[in-house]
XYZ file of C-alpha atoms in Angstrom:
654
model
C -9.883 -28.580 0.931
C -12.525 -30.302 -0.939
C -12.781 -34.167 -0.613
C -10.325 -33.687 2.717
C -10.980 -34.852 5.738
C -10.279 -33.481 9.080
C -8.461 -35.102 11.878
C -9.665 -33.949 15.572
C -8.095 -34.001 18.713
C -9.105 -32.833 21.972
C -5.529 -32.408 23.142
C -5.685 -34.671 26.163
C -9.298 -33.946 26.411
C -8.431 -30.247 27.178
C -10.966 -28.886 24.985
C -14.547 -29.964 23.529
C -15.043 -30.548 19.708
C -18.753 -30.810 18.216
C -17.619 -32.944 14.964
C -20.996 -33.383 13.783
C -21.576 -29.850 14.161
C -18.466 -28.890 12.593
C -19.382 -31.085 9.649
C -22.620 -29.878 9.091
C -21.670 -26.545 9.121
C -18.583 -26.693 7.064
C -19.477 -29.519 4.730
C -15.977 -30.709 5.572
C -15.763 -34.743 6.380
C -14.432 -35.066 10.012
C -12.863 -37.790 11.979
C -13.966 -39.034 15.628
C -12.266 -37.149 18.342
C -8.944 -38.288 19.391
C -7.003 -37.404 22.215
C -3.348 -38.110 21.603
C -2.895 -38.152 17.668
C 1.066 -37.135 18.285
C 1.405 -39.938 20.873
C -0.226 -42.925 21.593
C -2.714 -42.376 18.517
C 0.008 -41.508 16.040
C -0.794 -44.509 14.137
C -4.422 -43.366 13.611
C -2.844 -40.150 11.832
C 0.031 -42.130 10.039
C -2.826 -43.958 8.385
C -4.893 -40.694 7.632
C -1.524 -39.255 6.017
C -1.061 -42.170 3.937
C -4.599 -42.128 2.465
C -4.276 -38.466 1.625
C -5.991 -35.103 1.714
C -6.027 -35.471 5.731
C -6.157 -31.901 7.367
C -4.832 -32.000 10.913
C -6.244 -29.751 13.363
C -2.843 -29.127 15.333
C -0.404 -26.715 14.821
C 1.688 -27.310 17.932
C 2.764 -30.681 16.701
C 3.131 -29.748 12.968
C 6.792 -30.565 12.636
C 5.974 -34.414 13.676
C 2.901 -34.732 11.573
C 5.095 -33.286 8.669
C 7.835 -35.850 9.444
C 5.574 -38.934 9.280
C 4.329 -37.654 5.926
C 8.356 -37.304 4.536
C 8.324 -41.066 5.806
C 5.619 -41.801 3.783
C 6.809 -39.868 0.946
C 3.772 -37.568 1.016
C 2.258 -34.548 2.251
C -0.149 -33.448 4.813
C -3.352 -31.509 2.802
C -3.238 -28.861 5.633
C -3.159 -27.816 9.374
C -5.130 -25.608 11.368
C -5.196 -24.381 14.946
C -8.641 -24.517 16.300
C -7.338 -25.401 20.001
C -5.540 -22.164 20.855
C -8.073 -19.875 18.747
C -11.009 -21.448 20.111
C -10.993 -24.845 22.093
C -8.780 -23.180 25.090
C -10.377 -20.934 26.625
C -12.466 -20.160 30.403
C -15.611 -18.790 28.344
C -18.396 -21.482 28.974
C -20.108 -20.649 25.714
C -19.891 -23.523 23.022
C -17.039 -22.688 20.658
C -18.688 -24.862 17.864
C -19.523 -21.838 15.684
C -16.357 -20.252 16.011
C -14.405 -23.446 15.136
C -16.722 -23.645 12.452
C -16.014 -20.393 10.823
C -12.258 -21.010 11.457
C -12.398 -24.012 9.234
C -14.234 -22.428 6.358
C -11.990 -19.474 6.461
C -9.010 -21.763 5.951
C -10.384 -23.621 3.007
C -11.005 -20.042 1.191
C -8.647 -20.507 -1.874
C -5.248 -18.526 -1.599
C -4.625 -16.641 -4.787
C -0.792 -16.790 -3.831
C 2.155 -14.059 -4.138
C 3.653 -12.796 -7.144
C 7.199 -12.983 -6.897
C 10.636 -11.992 -8.309
C 14.035 -13.594 -8.264
C 16.833 -11.958 -6.623
C 20.432 -12.863 -7.589
C 23.260 -12.086 -4.768
C 26.617 -13.502 -5.517
C 27.698 -12.676 -1.992
C 29.560 -9.171 -2.746
C 28.987 -7.310 1.139
C 30.385 -4.223 2.064
C 31.010 -3.673 6.054
C 30.858 -0.529 7.604
C 31.897 0.314 11.029
C 34.892 0.892 13.707
C 37.807 -0.531 12.600
C 38.186 -3.570 15.481
C 34.165 -4.451 14.571
C 34.250 -3.997 10.889
C 37.653 -6.209 10.338
C 36.682 -8.831 12.999
C 33.174 -9.282 11.248
C 35.366 -9.468 8.058
C 37.579 -11.899 9.521
C 34.284 -14.211 9.975
C 32.954 -14.060 6.561
C 36.046 -13.935 4.494
C 36.012 -17.434 3.443
C 32.127 -16.970 2.601
C 31.228 -13.685 1.197
C 33.484 -11.267 -0.951
C 34.128 -8.714 1.524
C 35.071 -4.737 1.496
C 35.608 -3.033 4.716
C 34.912 0.966 4.657
C 36.382 2.678 7.600
C 36.023 6.514 8.253
C 38.831 8.566 7.235
C 41.949 8.710 9.142
C 40.698 5.717 11.508
C 43.241 4.061 13.556
C 43.746 0.849 11.737
C 45.131 -1.975 13.650
C 48.114 -3.978 12.449
C 46.738 -6.447 9.839
C 47.916 -8.239 6.517
C 44.779 -10.083 5.941
C 44.425 -9.934 2.201
C 41.099 -12.039 1.993
C 39.249 -8.804 1.494
C 39.701 -5.076 0.602
C 40.230 -1.999 3.171
C 39.162 1.506 2.068
C 38.572 4.942 3.882
C 35.720 7.321 2.833
C 32.441 8.584 3.434
C 29.122 7.306 2.150
C 27.319 10.164 0.207
C 24.133 8.177 -0.849
C 23.166 4.820 -0.703
C 19.990 3.164 -2.783
C 18.754 -0.246 -3.331
C 18.270 -3.592 -1.399
C 19.461 -7.098 -1.435
C 21.391 -7.729 -4.688
C 21.103 -4.274 -6.135
C 22.845 -1.961 -3.410
C 24.377 1.061 -5.178
C 26.636 3.368 -3.292
C 28.550 6.722 -3.925
C 31.590 7.901 -1.775
C 33.441 11.130 -0.713
C 37.240 11.040 0.125
C 37.615 7.631 -1.004
C 41.124 6.303 -0.436
C 42.306 2.714 -1.244
C 44.613 1.058 0.658
C 48.209 0.663 -1.001
C 49.115 -3.223 -0.618
C 53.205 -3.061 -1.363
C 55.744 -1.864 0.776
C 57.262 -2.173 4.300
C 55.806 -1.313 7.299
C 52.299 0.040 7.559
C 49.986 0.285 4.791
C 49.885 3.737 2.580
C 46.469 5.179 1.184
C 45.625 6.709 -2.301
C 45.101 10.268 -2.615
C 41.563 11.067 -1.510
C 38.995 11.366 -4.277
C 34.924 12.107 -4.427
C 32.611 10.847 -6.886
C 33.402 6.949 -6.387
C 30.737 4.765 -6.982
C 30.033 1.098 -6.121
C 27.711 -1.590 -6.200
C 27.202 -4.765 -3.751
C 24.657 -7.377 -2.395
C 24.694 -7.035 1.122
C 25.499 -4.334 3.786
C 26.675 -4.767 7.123
C 26.084 -1.705 9.158
C 28.184 -1.772 12.504
C 28.520 1.987 13.170
C 26.594 3.749 15.867
C 25.844 6.446 13.468
C 22.054 7.175 12.063
C 21.234 4.310 9.675
C 21.776 4.438 5.959
C 17.922 4.164 4.793
C 14.451 4.729 6.754
C 12.763 1.999 8.269
C 16.300 -0.126 8.374
C 15.263 -3.052 9.518
C 12.857 -3.278 6.897
C 15.325 -3.176 4.060
C 16.367 -6.692 3.041
C 20.238 -7.253 2.497
C 20.988 -4.258 4.776
C 21.812 -5.736 8.462
C 22.915 -3.544 11.179
C 23.559 -4.435 14.722
C 25.450 -2.872 17.555
C 28.614 -4.821 17.747
C 28.303 -4.949 21.539
C 25.282 -7.011 21.447
C 27.021 -10.079 21.044
C 23.922 -12.102 20.537
C 22.426 -9.904 17.815
C 26.271 -9.320 16.513
C 26.827 -13.441 16.058
C 23.006 -13.818 14.777
C 23.561 -10.817 11.941
C 27.005 -12.828 10.986
C 25.168 -15.776 10.646
C 22.465 -14.128 8.522
C 24.885 -12.469 6.652
C 26.561 -15.688 5.353
C 23.152 -17.339 4.104
C 22.507 -14.391 1.618
C 24.219 -15.903 -1.529
C 21.879 -17.307 -4.096
C 18.462 -16.734 -5.920
C 15.783 -15.533 -3.424
C 12.242 -15.174 -4.248
C 11.103 -11.398 -3.330
C 7.263 -11.178 -3.235
C 5.334 -8.344 -4.743
C 3.494 -6.915 -2.043
C 1.509 -4.129 -3.980
C -0.243 -3.757 -7.147
C -0.321 -0.045 -8.920
C -2.441 1.340 -11.595
C -1.105 4.465 -12.500
C -4.355 5.610 -14.269
C -6.193 6.034 -11.169
C -3.884 7.484 -9.154
C -4.595 11.322 -8.004
C -1.193 12.321 -6.928
C -0.676 15.345 -9.214
C -2.321 16.979 -12.306
C -0.465 19.912 -14.298
C 2.473 19.967 -11.803
C -0.251 20.417 -8.951
C 0.177 18.126 -5.862
C -2.996 16.602 -5.142
C -2.964 13.327 -2.962
C 0.026 12.537 -1.055
C -1.419 9.826 1.374
C 0.634 6.824 0.586
C 3.641 8.957 -0.084
C 3.372 10.141 3.720
C 3.051 6.873 5.315
C 5.390 4.710 3.461
C 8.042 3.755 5.728
C 10.855 2.547 3.741
C 10.799 5.388 0.777
C 9.714 2.698 -1.877
C 7.152 5.119 -2.703
C 8.225 8.407 -4.850
C 6.223 10.823 -6.936
C 6.469 10.205 -10.814
C 4.839 12.870 -12.718
C 0.931 12.969 -12.392
C 1.242 9.473 -10.449
C 3.571 7.268 -7.935
C 5.873 5.122 -8.607
C 6.924 1.749 -6.562
C 10.204 0.651 -6.215
C 9.405 -3.076 -5.653
C 12.610 -4.554 -4.358
C 12.610 -1.694 -1.437
C 8.705 -2.291 -0.805
C 8.384 -4.411 2.694
C 4.536 -4.910 2.243
C 3.493 -3.293 5.565
C 0.126 -2.131 3.570
C -0.203 1.441 4.676
C -0.371 2.497 0.999
C -3.261 0.206 0.627
C -5.252 1.353 3.380
C -5.118 4.903 2.582
C -5.188 4.831 -1.013
C -8.683 6.599 -2.206
C -8.919 5.449 -5.471
C -7.897 1.795 -5.489
C -4.543 2.949 -7.226
C -2.374 1.132 -5.377
C -3.690 -2.055 -3.344
C -2.269 -4.716 -1.140
C -1.713 -7.668 -3.562
C -0.323 -10.641 -0.998
C -2.789 -11.177 -0.859
C -5.298 -9.166 -2.762
C -7.921 -6.966 -0.627
C -10.536 -8.777 -2.869
C -9.202 -11.985 -0.826
C -9.635 -10.347 2.533
C -13.310 -9.442 1.909
C -13.789 -12.988 0.832
C -12.231 -14.286 3.967
C -14.604 -11.994 6.065
C -17.796 -12.880 4.411
C -16.803 -16.875 4.775
C -16.306 -16.254 8.372
C -19.571 -14.455 9.254
C -21.615 -16.546 6.850
C -20.285 -19.806 8.604
C -21.022 -18.075 12.127
C -24.473 -17.362 11.251
C -25.167 -21.135 10.423
C -25.030 -21.935 14.211
C -25.186 -18.956 15.906
C -27.684 -15.929 16.119
C -25.446 -13.766 18.169
C -23.077 -11.449 16.231
C -19.300 -12.355 16.512
C -16.525 -10.203 17.055
C -13.325 -9.724 14.804
C -9.781 -9.822 16.147
C -7.293 -8.871 13.578
C -3.715 -9.889 14.337
C -0.373 -10.356 12.554
C 1.456 -14.063 12.023
C 4.098 -12.961 14.697
C 3.685 -11.157 17.853
C -0.514 -11.278 17.637
C -0.287 -15.236 16.774
C 2.512 -15.710 19.697
C 0.076 -13.566 22.544
C -3.124 -15.730 21.573
C -1.198 -19.056 22.031
C 0.025 -17.779 25.448
C -3.407 -16.629 26.652
C -4.756 -19.882 25.371
C -2.230 -22.174 27.383
C -1.566 -20.004 30.450
C -4.433 -17.681 30.725
C -8.431 -17.142 29.915
C -7.886 -17.579 26.213
C -10.158 -15.839 23.395
C -13.876 -15.352 24.447
C -16.000 -17.669 22.346
C -17.642 -15.243 20.207
C -14.109 -13.393 19.447
C -12.754 -15.131 16.128
C -9.140 -14.312 15.175
C -8.159 -13.281 11.644
C -4.105 -13.237 10.975
C -2.878 -10.624 8.520
C 0.088 -10.942 7.021
C -0.071 -6.819 6.946
C -1.818 -5.697 9.730
C -1.537 -1.860 8.503
C -3.222 -2.800 5.175
C -6.563 -3.700 7.238
C -7.984 -0.150 6.710
C -11.300 1.336 7.289
C -12.673 -0.216 4.109
C -12.162 -3.690 5.373
C -13.225 -2.855 9.109
C -16.370 -1.736 7.801
C -16.748 -4.633 5.396
C -16.441 -6.852 8.506
C -19.150 -4.896 10.081
C -21.531 -5.116 6.931
C -21.044 -8.697 6.849
C -22.211 -9.335 10.343
C -19.539 -8.732 12.794
C -20.617 -6.610 15.674
C -17.133 -5.317 16.331
C -13.741 -4.985 14.962
C -10.086 -4.918 17.274
C -7.107 -4.868 15.827
C -4.345 -6.104 17.800
C -1.233 -4.047 17.075
C 2.053 -5.405 17.558
C 5.461 -3.701 18.117
C 6.578 -4.608 14.815
C 3.119 -3.208 13.387
C 3.534 0.229 11.079
C 1.269 2.348 13.343
C 1.402 5.841 12.013
C -1.765 5.102 9.537
C -4.029 3.118 11.667
C -5.488 5.434 14.190
C -6.921 7.927 11.255
C -8.236 4.199 10.013
C -9.963 3.494 13.168
C -11.333 7.013 13.850
C -12.506 6.943 10.128
C -14.221 3.569 10.423
C -15.857 4.939 13.814
C -17.000 8.043 12.131
C -18.899 5.813 9.611
C -20.164 3.002 11.829
C -20.689 4.431 15.225
C -18.267 5.286 18.186
C -16.377 2.272 19.838
C -17.112 -0.036 16.966
C -13.448 -0.522 15.761
C -10.594 -0.031 18.694
C -6.810 -0.625 18.517
C -5.430 -2.398 21.304
C -1.691 -2.855 22.185
C -1.269 -5.130 24.920
C 2.385 -6.327 25.989
C 1.113 -9.336 27.633
C -1.754 -11.885 27.458
C -3.699 -10.718 30.294
C -3.786 -7.294 28.967
C -5.192 -8.725 25.810
C -7.815 -10.658 27.778
C -8.796 -7.624 29.887
C -9.575 -5.817 26.422
C -11.613 -8.624 25.055
C -13.786 -9.950 27.863
C -14.742 -6.160 28.570
C -18.225 -5.010 27.390
C -18.031 -3.402 24.120
C -20.504 -1.745 21.816
C -21.764 -4.080 18.731
C -22.751 -3.011 15.494
C -26.150 -3.916 14.480
C -26.618 -3.623 10.755
C -30.329 -4.380 9.459
C -29.164 -6.810 6.983
C -25.666 -8.368 6.322
C -23.799 -7.133 2.887
C -21.766 -9.239 0.502
C -18.397 -7.586 0.234
C -17.913 -7.139 -3.494
C -16.017 -4.401 -5.671
C -13.510 -1.832 -4.679
C -12.982 -0.542 -1.375
C -15.072 2.828 -1.479
C -17.769 0.681 -2.639
C -17.603 -1.743 0.208
C -17.676 1.197 2.479
C -20.598 2.798 1.017
C -22.712 -0.623 1.255
C -21.542 -1.158 4.964
C -22.509 2.384 5.604
C -26.007 2.107 4.078
C -26.454 -1.315 6.153
C -25.067 0.210 9.443
C -26.657 3.639 9.405
C -29.779 3.354 7.590
C -31.550 5.981 8.682
C -28.605 8.303 8.087
C -28.398 10.487 5.013
C -24.959 12.535 5.072
C -22.110 11.530 7.920
C -19.647 13.842 8.804
C -15.802 12.612 8.423
C -12.387 13.860 10.097
C -10.228 16.129 8.089
C -8.345 14.117 5.274
C -11.004 11.769 4.960
C -10.976 10.469 1.218
C -14.700 11.069 0.633
C -16.606 14.491 0.619
C -17.856 17.349 -1.258
C -16.733 20.420 -2.668
C -18.526 23.833 -1.853
C -18.369 26.201 -4.769
C -18.393 29.974 -4.416
C -21.042 30.863 -7.318
C -19.946 34.536 -7.533
C -16.297 33.765 -7.866
C -16.466 30.994 -10.190
C -15.880 31.946 -13.711
C -16.974 28.736 -15.540
C -13.402 28.520 -16.706
C -13.567 24.558 -15.923
C -9.682 24.174 -15.347
C -11.029 21.898 -12.392
C -12.741 19.500 -14.651
C -9.917 19.273 -16.855
C -7.485 18.366 -13.967
C -10.063 16.249 -11.743
C -8.532 12.692 -11.402
C -11.411 11.102 -10.457
C -14.258 12.463 -12.962
C -15.872 13.737 -10.168
C -16.083 17.421 -11.401
C -17.810 17.370 -14.982
C -18.596 19.953 -17.970
C -21.600 19.985 -20.260
C -20.579 20.012 -23.577
C -23.918 21.595 -24.663
C -23.798 24.690 -22.160
C -21.762 26.644 -19.847
C -22.096 24.259 -16.748
C -20.155 23.118 -14.023
C -21.256 19.432 -12.442
C -20.177 17.503 -9.677
C -20.530 13.494 -8.785
C -20.149 13.306 -5.135
C -19.562 9.292 -4.809
C -16.453 9.880 -6.996
C -14.600 12.631 -5.164
C -11.354 11.691 -3.285
C -10.832 14.711 -1.825
C -7.560 15.123 -3.480
C -7.557 18.638 -3.516
C -6.192 19.379 -6.930
C -9.355 21.866 -7.778
C -8.621 23.935 -5.354
C -4.989 24.498 -5.887
C -5.942 24.892 -9.767
C -8.880 27.270 -9.468
C -7.536 30.539 -10.379
C -10.408 32.322 -8.532
C -10.064 30.285 -5.424
C -13.743 29.693 -5.802
C -13.395 25.568 -4.426
C -13.427 24.142 -0.814
C -13.476 20.673 0.364
C -15.527 19.184 2.887
C -15.277 15.613 4.088
C -18.354 13.925 4.682
C -19.914 10.569 2.993
C -23.269 11.365 1.525
C -25.367 7.924 1.612
C -28.387 9.555 -0.319
C -28.817 8.432 -4.193
C -28.170 11.976 -5.133
C -24.441 11.423 -4.449
C -24.508 8.912 -7.322
C -25.600 11.156 -10.011
C -24.081 14.529 -11.302
C -25.482 17.877 -9.482
C -25.163 21.442 -11.105
C -22.823 23.425 -9.371
C -23.064 26.606 -11.611
C -24.306 27.486 -15.378
C -24.912 30.397 -17.291
C -26.280 31.421 -20.538
C -23.933 31.011 -23.633
C -23.158 33.838 -25.835
C -24.205 34.085 -29.405
C -21.567 34.567 -31.791
C -22.173 37.926 -33.367
C -22.024 36.631 -36.992
C -23.446 32.974 -37.141
C -24.936 33.010 -34.115
C -23.956 29.888 -32.845
C -23.497 29.771 -28.819
C -20.150 29.617 -27.298
C -18.651 30.443 -24.342
C -19.928 32.086 -21.255
C -22.352 35.148 -21.567
C -21.044 36.910 -18.589
C -17.191 36.021 -19.240
C -17.494 37.320 -22.999
C -19.139 40.603 -22.005
C -16.565 41.187 -18.993
C -13.663 40.853 -21.676
C -15.339 43.067 -24.040
C -15.793 45.508 -21.300
C -12.050 45.438 -20.420
C -10.384 45.122 -24.040
C -12.659 47.069 -26.377
C -11.253 50.431 -27.365
C -8.746 49.736 -24.118
C -6.145 47.398 -25.468
C -3.922 48.018 -28.219
C -5.314 45.033 -30.046
C -8.753 45.821 -29.913
C -8.923 49.338 -30.791
C -11.133 49.478 -33.658
C -14.771 47.967 -33.600
C -13.886 45.310 -36.192
C -11.088 44.046 -33.761
C -13.316 44.308 -31.057
C -15.888 42.116 -32.677
C -13.476 39.581 -32.639
C -13.801 38.912 -28.956
C -17.572 38.336 -29.577
C -16.879 35.598 -32.290
C -16.907 31.703 -32.283
C -13.786 30.304 -33.227
C -14.892 29.641 -36.763
C -15.900 32.888 -37.612
C -12.845 34.478 -35.360
C -10.666 32.744 -38.152
C -12.417 33.660 -41.176
C -12.755 37.635 -40.095
C -8.960 37.448 -39.695
C -8.223 35.697 -43.150
C -10.522 38.534 -45.055
C -9.280 41.468 -42.786
C -6.526 44.295 -44.187
C -3.787 42.929 -41.767
C -4.230 39.162 -42.463
C -0.870 37.824 -41.951
C -1.999 34.916 -44.630
C -2.091 37.605 -47.333
C 1.441 38.181 -48.147
C 2.070 35.900 -50.896
C 4.465 33.485 -51.059
C 7.667 33.470 -49.382
C 10.790 34.197 -51.293
C 12.829 31.219 -52.266
C 16.031 30.950 -49.773
C 18.758 31.637 -51.632
C 21.494 28.904 -51.794
C 25.390 28.129 -52.640
C 24.396 26.758 -55.876
C 22.348 29.963 -56.864
C 25.555 32.172 -56.127
C 28.037 29.817 -58.003
C 25.189 29.581 -61.123
C 25.207 33.459 -61.219
C 28.756 33.632 -61.297
C 29.159 31.407 -64.218
C 26.551 33.525 -66.182
C 29.039 36.504 -65.724
């Protein structure tokens, strides 16, 4: 928005706008405050658009201003809604600080979204009862390449439409999304087109496979995919709902060509704590993915980018940052929060409150409240998120650490809700009860009731700069919000905590160290020692599953002390000195225990020389075995293998 000019309109004097205050707080050049830019003063808007770099503070008449720009073969630099989100409110307090914050946040550069092209040639499979499926095929046959799949022995009405294929069978499996569906069938029968009278069918066959770009599912049976409404190219509707049925047919007719599919998440496999040595650890993202886009892939998870709907659940719960939302990125969200809070503080000493909402239901209910109800309070700043479920405990704590007094998530009917309650509970366990809340209003007055009620407010000693990973921001925020606390208790399954070691059971085998995916458990190369660094522990549980002695247990908590940042010794023992060279190796108690159990009691360690091998370092053990009487290396050279040439040569000699 550099060198841009903001066109301000009070919409028939229905709101109060302080142009000078906005310009001072944001550095953005502001126009005079007009009253009817979309009608009687439209020539002023035309002139500003013609000059270029015009930002219009109105979303309601966006279409009109874009038409004006098209007529002049130019573009509007941007639009921002100050009226519905700040200006229209029954709150008597000045909205200037809030408007300034919204303007500054809108100026934060959008990093954009990575995309991949998806090709659809229009091959379409229609599933359903004969009447509904054939009717849909009749409407779409001239636009798409149609195949109709009916149940075996379906009562097929008389039809001789050759524009589409008809088959019978049952779907065994289905995968993919728009442009990439793959299906397999059982009892598949194809229609025999020739002959007089009703059509005949080929013999049923199993194992049939096909591919298509679009699936229209008109059946009353369960959908083919989890979270079916999020599967692009899979259109499911009850044919009895004529309006929805017509909408689906229209949508299907448009799914031909090249489409841009956003890449919603970014995966770093090296950070994933899902599994090690076939021992399953963290499954947080797998448990919450609604579409099945995430699957185990050895030690890490894999993402099917074509299936991912970008709900953001995985990013909110990932303890290591292996998978993060990238449309937009987590760092961009933190940057927006910092900008909002920092700009607010230029004009107000009171802490603002954050309202996080989606671009659909949430934005609409805010607009309805502004026009017909009380509107948002002057100290409630709305933040629109493309994926509401991606706003987890770290983002909420980051907002509180920046200076927001509370965080409220406006949950819509389309929001993936499974992970949000735990994220709110975790944030409240760290920040204080009641600071982070979830609301699910059905209408504007319910939204207003929640926002105008008295609420708890966080009061950090100093605001933070939310930089770094989500774990780092969480820790920084917690220290600012709870400066007098050292250790915070957290709910079960929290991604922060410590491990408790049963010292008597531990043998220092260090199997836990070798498999710890985050490096929280460490060894000391110089002595038998197990060390632990608490801030690195993600509570994946792999160590508890791999420990042969069941000596480890997890305890969720957040240690804000500096001792959490450095390794501490959980157990150490004296090393055993080699009986040959005196070099320290192994663990004394382990070597002595093995000697006691094996010497003279095991067939391989019957004599003293063999028993001494247990008490030798690796080098001395190899040297001792090599010089022993039963040395397997002392057998000499192996005889050469007799070949066919040797046999023939011997016959010639005779």
